mmCIF file of N, CA, C and O in Angstrom:
data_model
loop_
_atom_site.group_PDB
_atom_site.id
_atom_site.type_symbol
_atom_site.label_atom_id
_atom_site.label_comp_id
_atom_site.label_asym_id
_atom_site.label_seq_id
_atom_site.Cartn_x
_atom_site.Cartn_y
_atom_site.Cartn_z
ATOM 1 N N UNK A 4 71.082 63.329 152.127
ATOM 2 C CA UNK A 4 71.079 62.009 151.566
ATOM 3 C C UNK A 4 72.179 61.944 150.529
ATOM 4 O O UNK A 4 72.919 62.927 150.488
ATOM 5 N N UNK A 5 72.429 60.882 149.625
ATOM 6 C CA UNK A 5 72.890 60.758 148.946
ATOM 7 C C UNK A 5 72.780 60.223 147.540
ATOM 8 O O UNK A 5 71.846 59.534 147.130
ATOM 9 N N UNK A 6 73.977 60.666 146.746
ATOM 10 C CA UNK A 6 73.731 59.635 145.493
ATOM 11 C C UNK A 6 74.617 59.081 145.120
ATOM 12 O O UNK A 6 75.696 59.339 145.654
ATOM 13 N N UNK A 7 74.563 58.070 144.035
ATOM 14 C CA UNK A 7 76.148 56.688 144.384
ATOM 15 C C UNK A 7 76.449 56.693 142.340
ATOM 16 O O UNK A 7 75.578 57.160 141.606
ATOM 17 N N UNK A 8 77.301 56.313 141.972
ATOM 18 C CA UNK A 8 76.877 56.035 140.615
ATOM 19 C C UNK A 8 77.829 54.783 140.693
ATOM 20 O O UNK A 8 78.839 54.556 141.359
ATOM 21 N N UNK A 9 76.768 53.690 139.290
ATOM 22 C CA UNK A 9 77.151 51.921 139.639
ATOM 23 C C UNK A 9 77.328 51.590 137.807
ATOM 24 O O UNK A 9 76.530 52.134 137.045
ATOM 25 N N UNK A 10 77.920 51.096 137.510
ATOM 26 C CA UNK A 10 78.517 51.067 135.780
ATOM 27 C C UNK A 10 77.644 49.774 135.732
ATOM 28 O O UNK A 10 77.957 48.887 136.527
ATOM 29 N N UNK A 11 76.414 49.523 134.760
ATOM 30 C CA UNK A 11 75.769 48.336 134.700
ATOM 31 C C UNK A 11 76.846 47.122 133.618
ATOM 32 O O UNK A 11 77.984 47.045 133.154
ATOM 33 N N UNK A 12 75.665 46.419 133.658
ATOM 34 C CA UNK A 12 76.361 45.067 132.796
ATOM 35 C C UNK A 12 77.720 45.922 131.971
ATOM 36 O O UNK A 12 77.850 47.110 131.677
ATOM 37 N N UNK A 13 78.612 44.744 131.771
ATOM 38 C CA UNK A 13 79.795 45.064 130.830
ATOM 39 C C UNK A 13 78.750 45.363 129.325
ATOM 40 O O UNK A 13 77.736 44.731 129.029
ATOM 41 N N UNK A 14 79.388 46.535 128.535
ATOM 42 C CA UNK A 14 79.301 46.258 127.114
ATOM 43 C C UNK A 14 77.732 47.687 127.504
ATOM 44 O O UNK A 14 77.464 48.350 126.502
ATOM 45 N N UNK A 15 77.159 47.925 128.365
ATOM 46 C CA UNK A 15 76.171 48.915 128.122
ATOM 47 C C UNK A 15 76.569 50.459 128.062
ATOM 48 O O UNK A 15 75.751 51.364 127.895
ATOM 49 N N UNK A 16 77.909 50.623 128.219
ATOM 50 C CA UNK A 16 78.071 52.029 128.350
ATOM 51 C C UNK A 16 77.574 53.201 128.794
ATOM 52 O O UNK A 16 77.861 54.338 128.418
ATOM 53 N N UNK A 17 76.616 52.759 129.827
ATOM 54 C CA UNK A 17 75.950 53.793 130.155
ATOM 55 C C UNK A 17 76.071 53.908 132.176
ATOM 56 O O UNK A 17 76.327 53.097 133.065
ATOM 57 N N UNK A 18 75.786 55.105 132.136
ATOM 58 C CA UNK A 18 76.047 54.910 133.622
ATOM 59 C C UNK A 18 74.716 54.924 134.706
ATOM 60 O O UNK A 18 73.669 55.468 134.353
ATOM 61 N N UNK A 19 74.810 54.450 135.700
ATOM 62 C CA UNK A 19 73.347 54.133 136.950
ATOM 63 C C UNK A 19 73.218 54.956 137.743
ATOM 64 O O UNK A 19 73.772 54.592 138.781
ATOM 65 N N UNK A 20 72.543 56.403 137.883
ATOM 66 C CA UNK A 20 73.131 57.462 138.870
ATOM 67 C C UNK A 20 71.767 56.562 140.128
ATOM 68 O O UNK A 20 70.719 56.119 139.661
ATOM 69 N N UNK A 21 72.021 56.485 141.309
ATOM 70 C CA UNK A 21 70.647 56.143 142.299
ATOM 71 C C UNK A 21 70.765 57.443 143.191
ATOM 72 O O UNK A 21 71.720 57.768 143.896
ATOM 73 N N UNK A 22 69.681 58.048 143.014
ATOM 74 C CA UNK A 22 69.286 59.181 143.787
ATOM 75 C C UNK A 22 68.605 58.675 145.129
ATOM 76 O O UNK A 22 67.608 57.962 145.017
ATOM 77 N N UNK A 23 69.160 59.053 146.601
ATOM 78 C CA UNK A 23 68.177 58.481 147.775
ATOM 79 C C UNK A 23 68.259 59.807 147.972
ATOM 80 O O UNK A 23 69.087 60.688 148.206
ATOM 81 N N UNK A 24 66.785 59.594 147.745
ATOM 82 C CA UNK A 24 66.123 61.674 148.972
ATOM 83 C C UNK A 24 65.814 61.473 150.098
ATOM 84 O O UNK A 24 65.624 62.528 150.704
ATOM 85 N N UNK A 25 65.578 60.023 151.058
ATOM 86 C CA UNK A 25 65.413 60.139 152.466
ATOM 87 C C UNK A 25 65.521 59.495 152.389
ATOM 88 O O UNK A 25 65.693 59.039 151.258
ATOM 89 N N UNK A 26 65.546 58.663 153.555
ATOM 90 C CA UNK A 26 65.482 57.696 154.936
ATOM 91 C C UNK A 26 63.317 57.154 155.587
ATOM 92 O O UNK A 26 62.596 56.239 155.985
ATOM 93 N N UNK A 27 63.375 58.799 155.166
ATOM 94 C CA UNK A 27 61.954 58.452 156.095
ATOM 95 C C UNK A 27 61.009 57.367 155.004
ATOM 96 O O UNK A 27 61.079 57.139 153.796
ATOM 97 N N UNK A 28 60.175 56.891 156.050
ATOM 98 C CA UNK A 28 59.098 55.768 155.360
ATOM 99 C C UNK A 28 58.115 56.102 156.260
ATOM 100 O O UNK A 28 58.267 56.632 157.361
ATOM 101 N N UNK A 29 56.904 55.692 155.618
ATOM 102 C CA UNK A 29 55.955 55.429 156.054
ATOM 103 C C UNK A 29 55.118 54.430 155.948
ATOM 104 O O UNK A 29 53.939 54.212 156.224
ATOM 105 N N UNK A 30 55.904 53.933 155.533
ATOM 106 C CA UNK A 30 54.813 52.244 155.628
ATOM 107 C C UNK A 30 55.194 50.867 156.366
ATOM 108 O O UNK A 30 54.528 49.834 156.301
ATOM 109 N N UNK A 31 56.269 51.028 157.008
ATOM 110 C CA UNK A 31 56.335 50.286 157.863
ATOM 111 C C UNK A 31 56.858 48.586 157.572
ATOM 112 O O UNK A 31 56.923 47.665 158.386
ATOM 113 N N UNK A 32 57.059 48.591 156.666
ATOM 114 C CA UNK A 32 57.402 47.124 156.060
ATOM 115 C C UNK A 32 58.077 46.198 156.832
ATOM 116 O O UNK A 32 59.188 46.450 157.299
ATOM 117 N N UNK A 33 57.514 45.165 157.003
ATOM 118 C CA UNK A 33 58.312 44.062 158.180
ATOM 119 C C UNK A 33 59.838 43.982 157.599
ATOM 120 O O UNK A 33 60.707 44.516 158.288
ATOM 121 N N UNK A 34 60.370 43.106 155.901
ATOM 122 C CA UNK A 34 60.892 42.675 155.706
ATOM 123 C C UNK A 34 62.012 43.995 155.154
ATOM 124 O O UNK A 34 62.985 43.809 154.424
ATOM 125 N N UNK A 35 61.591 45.259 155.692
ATOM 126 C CA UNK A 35 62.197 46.726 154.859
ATOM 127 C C UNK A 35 63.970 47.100 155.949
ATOM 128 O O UNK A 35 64.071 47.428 157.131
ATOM 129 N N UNK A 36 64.995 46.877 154.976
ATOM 130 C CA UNK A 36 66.081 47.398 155.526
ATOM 131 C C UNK A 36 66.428 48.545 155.979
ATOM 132 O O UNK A 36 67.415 48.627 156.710
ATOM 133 N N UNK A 37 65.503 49.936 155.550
ATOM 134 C CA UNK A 37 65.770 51.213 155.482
ATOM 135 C C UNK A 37 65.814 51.332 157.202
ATOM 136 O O UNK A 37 65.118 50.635 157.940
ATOM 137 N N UNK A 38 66.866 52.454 157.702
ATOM 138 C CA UNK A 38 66.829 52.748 158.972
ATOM 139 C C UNK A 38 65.539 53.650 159.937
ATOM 140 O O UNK A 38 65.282 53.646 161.141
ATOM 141 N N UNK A 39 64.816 54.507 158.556
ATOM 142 C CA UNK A 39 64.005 54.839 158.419
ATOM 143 C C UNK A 39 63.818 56.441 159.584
ATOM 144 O O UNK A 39 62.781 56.899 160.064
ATOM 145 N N UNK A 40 65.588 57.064 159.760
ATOM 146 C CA UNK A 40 65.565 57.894 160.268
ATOM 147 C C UNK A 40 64.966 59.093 159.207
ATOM 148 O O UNK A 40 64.842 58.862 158.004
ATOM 149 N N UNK A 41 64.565 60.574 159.905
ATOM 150 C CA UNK A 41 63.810 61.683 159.498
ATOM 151 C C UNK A 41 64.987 62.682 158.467
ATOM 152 O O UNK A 41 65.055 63.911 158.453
ATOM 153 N N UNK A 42 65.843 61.687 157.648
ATOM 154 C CA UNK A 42 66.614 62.583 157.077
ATOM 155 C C UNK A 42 66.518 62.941 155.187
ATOM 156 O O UNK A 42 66.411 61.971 154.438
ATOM 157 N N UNK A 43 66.555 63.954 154.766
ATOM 158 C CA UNK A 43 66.378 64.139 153.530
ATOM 159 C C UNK A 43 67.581 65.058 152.619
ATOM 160 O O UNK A 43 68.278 65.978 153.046
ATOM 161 N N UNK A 44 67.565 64.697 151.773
ATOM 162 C CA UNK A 44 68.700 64.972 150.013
ATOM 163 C C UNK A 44 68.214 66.335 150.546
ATOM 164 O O UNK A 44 67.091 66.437 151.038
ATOM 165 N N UNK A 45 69.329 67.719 150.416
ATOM 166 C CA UNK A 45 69.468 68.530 150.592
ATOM 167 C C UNK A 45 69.140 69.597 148.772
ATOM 168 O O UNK A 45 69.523 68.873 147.852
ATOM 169 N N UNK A 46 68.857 70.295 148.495
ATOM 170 C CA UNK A 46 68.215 71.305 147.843
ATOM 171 C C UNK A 46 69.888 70.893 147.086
ATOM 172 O O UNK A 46 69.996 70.314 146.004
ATOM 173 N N UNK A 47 71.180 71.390 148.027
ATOM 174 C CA UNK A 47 72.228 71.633 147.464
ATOM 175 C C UNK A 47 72.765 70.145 146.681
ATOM 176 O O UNK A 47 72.943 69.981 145.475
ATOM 177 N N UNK A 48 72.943 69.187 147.750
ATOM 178 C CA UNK A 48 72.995 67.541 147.071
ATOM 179 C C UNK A 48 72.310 67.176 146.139
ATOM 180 O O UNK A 48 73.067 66.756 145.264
ATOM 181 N N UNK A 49 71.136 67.093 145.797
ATOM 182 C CA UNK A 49 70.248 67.499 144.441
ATOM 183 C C UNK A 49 71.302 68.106 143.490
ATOM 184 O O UNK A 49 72.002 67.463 142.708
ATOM 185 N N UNK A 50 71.307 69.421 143.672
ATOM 186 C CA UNK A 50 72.329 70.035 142.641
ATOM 187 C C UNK A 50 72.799 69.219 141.728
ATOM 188 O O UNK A 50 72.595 68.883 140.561
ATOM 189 N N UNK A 51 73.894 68.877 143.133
ATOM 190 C CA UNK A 51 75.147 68.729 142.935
ATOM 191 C C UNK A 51 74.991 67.042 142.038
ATOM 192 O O UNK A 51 75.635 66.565 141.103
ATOM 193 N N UNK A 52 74.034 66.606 142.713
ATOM 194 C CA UNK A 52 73.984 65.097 142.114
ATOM 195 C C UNK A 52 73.052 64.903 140.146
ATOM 196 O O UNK A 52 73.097 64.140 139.181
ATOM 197 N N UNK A 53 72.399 66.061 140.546
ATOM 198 C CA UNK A 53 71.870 66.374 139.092
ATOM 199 C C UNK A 53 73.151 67.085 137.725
ATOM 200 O O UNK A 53 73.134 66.856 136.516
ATOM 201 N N UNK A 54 73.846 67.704 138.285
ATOM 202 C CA UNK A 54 75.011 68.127 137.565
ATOM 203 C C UNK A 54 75.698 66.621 136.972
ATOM 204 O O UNK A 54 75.998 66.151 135.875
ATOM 205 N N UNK A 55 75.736 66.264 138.182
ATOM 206 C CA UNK A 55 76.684 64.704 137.960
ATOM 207 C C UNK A 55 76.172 63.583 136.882
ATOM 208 O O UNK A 55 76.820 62.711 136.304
ATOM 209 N N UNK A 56 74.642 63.944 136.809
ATOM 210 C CA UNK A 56 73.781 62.964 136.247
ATOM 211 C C UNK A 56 73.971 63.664 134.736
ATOM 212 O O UNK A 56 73.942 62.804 133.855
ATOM 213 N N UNK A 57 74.151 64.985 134.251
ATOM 214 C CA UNK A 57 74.033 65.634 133.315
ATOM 215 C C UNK A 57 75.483 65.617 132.420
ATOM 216 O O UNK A 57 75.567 65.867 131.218
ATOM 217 N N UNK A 58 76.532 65.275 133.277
ATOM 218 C CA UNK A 58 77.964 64.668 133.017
ATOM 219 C C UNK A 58 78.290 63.671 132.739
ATOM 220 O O UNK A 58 79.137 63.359 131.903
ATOM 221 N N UNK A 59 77.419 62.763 133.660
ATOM 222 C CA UNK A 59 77.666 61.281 133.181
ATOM 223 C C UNK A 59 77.024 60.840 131.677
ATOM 224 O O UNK A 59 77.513 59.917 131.026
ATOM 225 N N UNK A 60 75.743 61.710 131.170
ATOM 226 C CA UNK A 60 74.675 61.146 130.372
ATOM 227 C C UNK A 60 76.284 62.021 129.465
ATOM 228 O O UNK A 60 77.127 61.249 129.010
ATOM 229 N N UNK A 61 76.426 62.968 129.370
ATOM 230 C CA UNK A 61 77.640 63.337 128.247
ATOM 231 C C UNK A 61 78.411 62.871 128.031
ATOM 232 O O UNK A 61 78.669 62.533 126.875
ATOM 233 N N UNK A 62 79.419 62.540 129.389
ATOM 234 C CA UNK A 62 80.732 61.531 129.025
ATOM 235 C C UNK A 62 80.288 60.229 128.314
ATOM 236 O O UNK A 62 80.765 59.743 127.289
ATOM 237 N N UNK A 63 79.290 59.779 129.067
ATOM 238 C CA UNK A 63 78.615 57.910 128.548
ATOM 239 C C UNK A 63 77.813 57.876 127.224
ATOM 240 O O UNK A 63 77.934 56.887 126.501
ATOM 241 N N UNK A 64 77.039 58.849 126.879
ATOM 242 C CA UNK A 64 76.114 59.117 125.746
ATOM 243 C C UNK A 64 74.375 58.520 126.516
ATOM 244 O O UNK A 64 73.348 58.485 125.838
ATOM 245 N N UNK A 65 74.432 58.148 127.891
ATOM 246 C CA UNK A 65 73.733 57.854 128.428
ATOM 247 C C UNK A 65 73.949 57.615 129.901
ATOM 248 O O UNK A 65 74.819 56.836 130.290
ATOM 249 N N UNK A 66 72.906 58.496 130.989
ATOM 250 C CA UNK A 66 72.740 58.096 132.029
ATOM 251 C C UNK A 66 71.354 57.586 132.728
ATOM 252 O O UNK A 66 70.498 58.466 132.633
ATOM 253 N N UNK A 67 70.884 56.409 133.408
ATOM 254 C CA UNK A 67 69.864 55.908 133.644
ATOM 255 C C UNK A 67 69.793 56.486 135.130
ATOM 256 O O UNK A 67 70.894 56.429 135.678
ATOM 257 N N UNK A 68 68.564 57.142 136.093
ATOM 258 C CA UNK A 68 68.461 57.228 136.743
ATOM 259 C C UNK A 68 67.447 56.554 137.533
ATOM 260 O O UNK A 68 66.304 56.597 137.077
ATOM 261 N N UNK A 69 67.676 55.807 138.863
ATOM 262 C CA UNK A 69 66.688 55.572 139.977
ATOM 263 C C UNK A 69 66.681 55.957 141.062
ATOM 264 O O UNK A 69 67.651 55.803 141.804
ATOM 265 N N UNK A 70 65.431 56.638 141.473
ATOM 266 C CA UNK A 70 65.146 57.628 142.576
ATOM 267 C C UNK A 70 64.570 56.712 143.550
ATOM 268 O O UNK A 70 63.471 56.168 143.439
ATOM 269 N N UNK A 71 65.615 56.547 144.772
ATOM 270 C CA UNK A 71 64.857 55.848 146.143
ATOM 271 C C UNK A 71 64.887 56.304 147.003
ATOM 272 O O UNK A 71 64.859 57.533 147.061
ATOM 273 N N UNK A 72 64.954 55.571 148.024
ATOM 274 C CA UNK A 72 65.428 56.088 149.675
ATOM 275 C C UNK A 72 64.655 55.396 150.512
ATOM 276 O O UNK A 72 64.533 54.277 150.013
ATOM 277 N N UNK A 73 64.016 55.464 151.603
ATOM 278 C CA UNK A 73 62.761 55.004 152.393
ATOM 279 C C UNK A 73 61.790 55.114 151.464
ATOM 280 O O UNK A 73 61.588 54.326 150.540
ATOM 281 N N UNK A 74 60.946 56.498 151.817
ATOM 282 C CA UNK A 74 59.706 56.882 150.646
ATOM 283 C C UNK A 74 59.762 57.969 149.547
ATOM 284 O O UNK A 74 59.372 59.114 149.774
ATOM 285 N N UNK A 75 60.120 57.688 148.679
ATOM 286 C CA UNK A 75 60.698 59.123 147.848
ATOM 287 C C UNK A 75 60.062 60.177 148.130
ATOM 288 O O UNK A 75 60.498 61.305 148.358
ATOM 289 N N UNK A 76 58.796 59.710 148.108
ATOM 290 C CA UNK A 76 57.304 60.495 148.060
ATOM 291 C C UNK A 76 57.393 61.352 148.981
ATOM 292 O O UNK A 76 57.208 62.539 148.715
ATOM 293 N N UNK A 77 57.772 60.826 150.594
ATOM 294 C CA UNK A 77 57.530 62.134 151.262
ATOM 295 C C UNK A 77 59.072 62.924 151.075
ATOM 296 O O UNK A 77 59.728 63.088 152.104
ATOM 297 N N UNK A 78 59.369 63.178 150.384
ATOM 298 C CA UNK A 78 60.696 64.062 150.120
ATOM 299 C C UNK A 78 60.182 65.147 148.818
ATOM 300 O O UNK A 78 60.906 65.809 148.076
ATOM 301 N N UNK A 79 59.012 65.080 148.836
ATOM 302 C CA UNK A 79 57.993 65.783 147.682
ATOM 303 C C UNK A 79 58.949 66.784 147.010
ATOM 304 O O UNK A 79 59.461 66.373 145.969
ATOM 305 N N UNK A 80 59.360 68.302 147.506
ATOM 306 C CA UNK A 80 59.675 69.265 146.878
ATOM 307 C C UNK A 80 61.246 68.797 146.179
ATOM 308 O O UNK A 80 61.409 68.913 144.964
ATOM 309 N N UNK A 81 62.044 68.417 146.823
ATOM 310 C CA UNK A 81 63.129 67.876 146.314
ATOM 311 C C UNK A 81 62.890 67.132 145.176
ATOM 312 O O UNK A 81 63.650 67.338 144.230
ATOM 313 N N UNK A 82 61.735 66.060 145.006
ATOM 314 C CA UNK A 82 61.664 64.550 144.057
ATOM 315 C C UNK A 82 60.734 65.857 143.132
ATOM 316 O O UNK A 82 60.452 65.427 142.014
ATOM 317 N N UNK A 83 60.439 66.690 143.266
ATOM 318 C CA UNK A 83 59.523 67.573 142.035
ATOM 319 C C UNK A 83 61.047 68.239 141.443
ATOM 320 O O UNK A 83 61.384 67.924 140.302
ATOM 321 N N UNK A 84 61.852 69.073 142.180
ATOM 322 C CA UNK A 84 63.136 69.362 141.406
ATOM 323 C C UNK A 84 63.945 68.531 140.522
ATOM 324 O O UNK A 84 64.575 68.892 139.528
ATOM 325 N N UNK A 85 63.814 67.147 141.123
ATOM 326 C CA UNK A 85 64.811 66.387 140.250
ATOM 327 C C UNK A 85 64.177 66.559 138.954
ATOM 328 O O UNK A 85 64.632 67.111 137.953
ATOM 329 N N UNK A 86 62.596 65.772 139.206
ATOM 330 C CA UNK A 86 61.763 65.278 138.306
ATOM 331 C C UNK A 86 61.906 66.609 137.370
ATOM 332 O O UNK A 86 62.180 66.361 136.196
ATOM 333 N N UNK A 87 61.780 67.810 137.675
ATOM 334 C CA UNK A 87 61.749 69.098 136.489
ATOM 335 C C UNK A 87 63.242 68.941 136.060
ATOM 336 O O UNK A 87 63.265 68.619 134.872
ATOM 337 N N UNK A 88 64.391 69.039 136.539
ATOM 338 C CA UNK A 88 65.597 69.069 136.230
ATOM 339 C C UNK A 88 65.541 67.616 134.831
ATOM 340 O O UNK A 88 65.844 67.693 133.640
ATOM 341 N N UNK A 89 65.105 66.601 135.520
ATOM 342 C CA UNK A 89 65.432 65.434 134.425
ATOM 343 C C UNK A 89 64.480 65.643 133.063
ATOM 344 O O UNK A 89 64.720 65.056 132.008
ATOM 345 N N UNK A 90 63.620 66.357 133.206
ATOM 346 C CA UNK A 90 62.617 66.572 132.160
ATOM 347 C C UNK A 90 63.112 67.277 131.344
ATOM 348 O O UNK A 90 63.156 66.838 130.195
ATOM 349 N N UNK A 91 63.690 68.682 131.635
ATOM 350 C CA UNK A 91 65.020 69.643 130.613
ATOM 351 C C UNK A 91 66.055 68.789 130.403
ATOM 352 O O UNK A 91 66.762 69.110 129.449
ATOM 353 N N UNK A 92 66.466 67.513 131.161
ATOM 354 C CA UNK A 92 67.812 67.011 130.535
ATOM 355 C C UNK A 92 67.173 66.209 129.465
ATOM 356 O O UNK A 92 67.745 66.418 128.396
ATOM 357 N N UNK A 93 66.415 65.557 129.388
ATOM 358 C CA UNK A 93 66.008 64.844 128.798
ATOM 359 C C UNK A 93 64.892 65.826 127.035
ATOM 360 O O UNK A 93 64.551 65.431 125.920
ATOM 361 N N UNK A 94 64.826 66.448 127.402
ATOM 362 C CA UNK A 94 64.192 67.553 126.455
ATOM 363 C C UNK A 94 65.572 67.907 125.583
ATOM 364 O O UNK A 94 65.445 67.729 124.371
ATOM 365 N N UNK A 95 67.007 68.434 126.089
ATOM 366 C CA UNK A 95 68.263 68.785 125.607
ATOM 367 C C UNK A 95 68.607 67.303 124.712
ATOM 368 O O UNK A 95 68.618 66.150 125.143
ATOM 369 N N UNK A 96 68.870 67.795 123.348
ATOM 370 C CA UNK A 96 69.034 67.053 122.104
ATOM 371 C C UNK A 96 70.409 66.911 122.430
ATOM 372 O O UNK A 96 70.819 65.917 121.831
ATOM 373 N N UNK A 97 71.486 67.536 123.222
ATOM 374 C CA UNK A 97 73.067 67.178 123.233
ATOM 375 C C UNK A 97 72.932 66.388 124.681
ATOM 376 O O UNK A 97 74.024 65.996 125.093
ATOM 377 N N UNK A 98 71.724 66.058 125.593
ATOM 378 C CA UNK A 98 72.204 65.137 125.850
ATOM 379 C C UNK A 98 71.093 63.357 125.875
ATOM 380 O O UNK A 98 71.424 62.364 126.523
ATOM 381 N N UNK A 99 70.166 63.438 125.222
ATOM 382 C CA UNK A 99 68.978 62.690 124.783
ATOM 383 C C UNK A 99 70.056 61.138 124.495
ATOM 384 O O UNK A 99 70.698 60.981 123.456
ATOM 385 N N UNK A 100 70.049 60.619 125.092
ATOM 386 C CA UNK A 100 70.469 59.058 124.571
ATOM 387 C C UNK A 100 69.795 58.436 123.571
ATOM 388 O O UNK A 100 70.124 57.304 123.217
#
């Protein structure tokens, strides 16, 4: 999967990292765009996209993250890594917004 980063309103200085850990869904939503193929954010893409999130919150003095995709939920072990990874970034006083 992937992750994208989006610079919000002018004047907020902070940056939008969107984490998608899959594709898959399970709920079926009439009005739902997702393609809703069986694919998921890789152990390594994580990483790599959590590094990015830990760069941006330094360069910006703040990074906001939203975790989507189809269903985050079933992407469980991955969305528990981020979730521990963002909990130490967010615990770290050099990079706490």
């Amino acid at each position: 999967m992937s992750s994208e980063f989006k610079t919000p309103a002018p004047g907020t200085g902070h940056a939008l990292v969107r984490l998608i850990l899959t594709e898959q869904c399970n709920l079926r939503c009439k009005y739902c765009y997702a393609s809703k193929r069986d694919v998921y954010m890789s152990p390594q893409t994580a990483a790599a996209a959590l590094d990015a999130v830990k760069s941006a919150a330094r360069s910006r003095g703040r990074a906001d993250v939203e975790i989507t995709g189809g269903e985050p939920l079933l992407a469980r072990e991955v969305l528990l890594t981020v979730f521990d990874a963002l909990k130490r970034m967010a615990d770290d006083p050099g990079l706490a917004g």
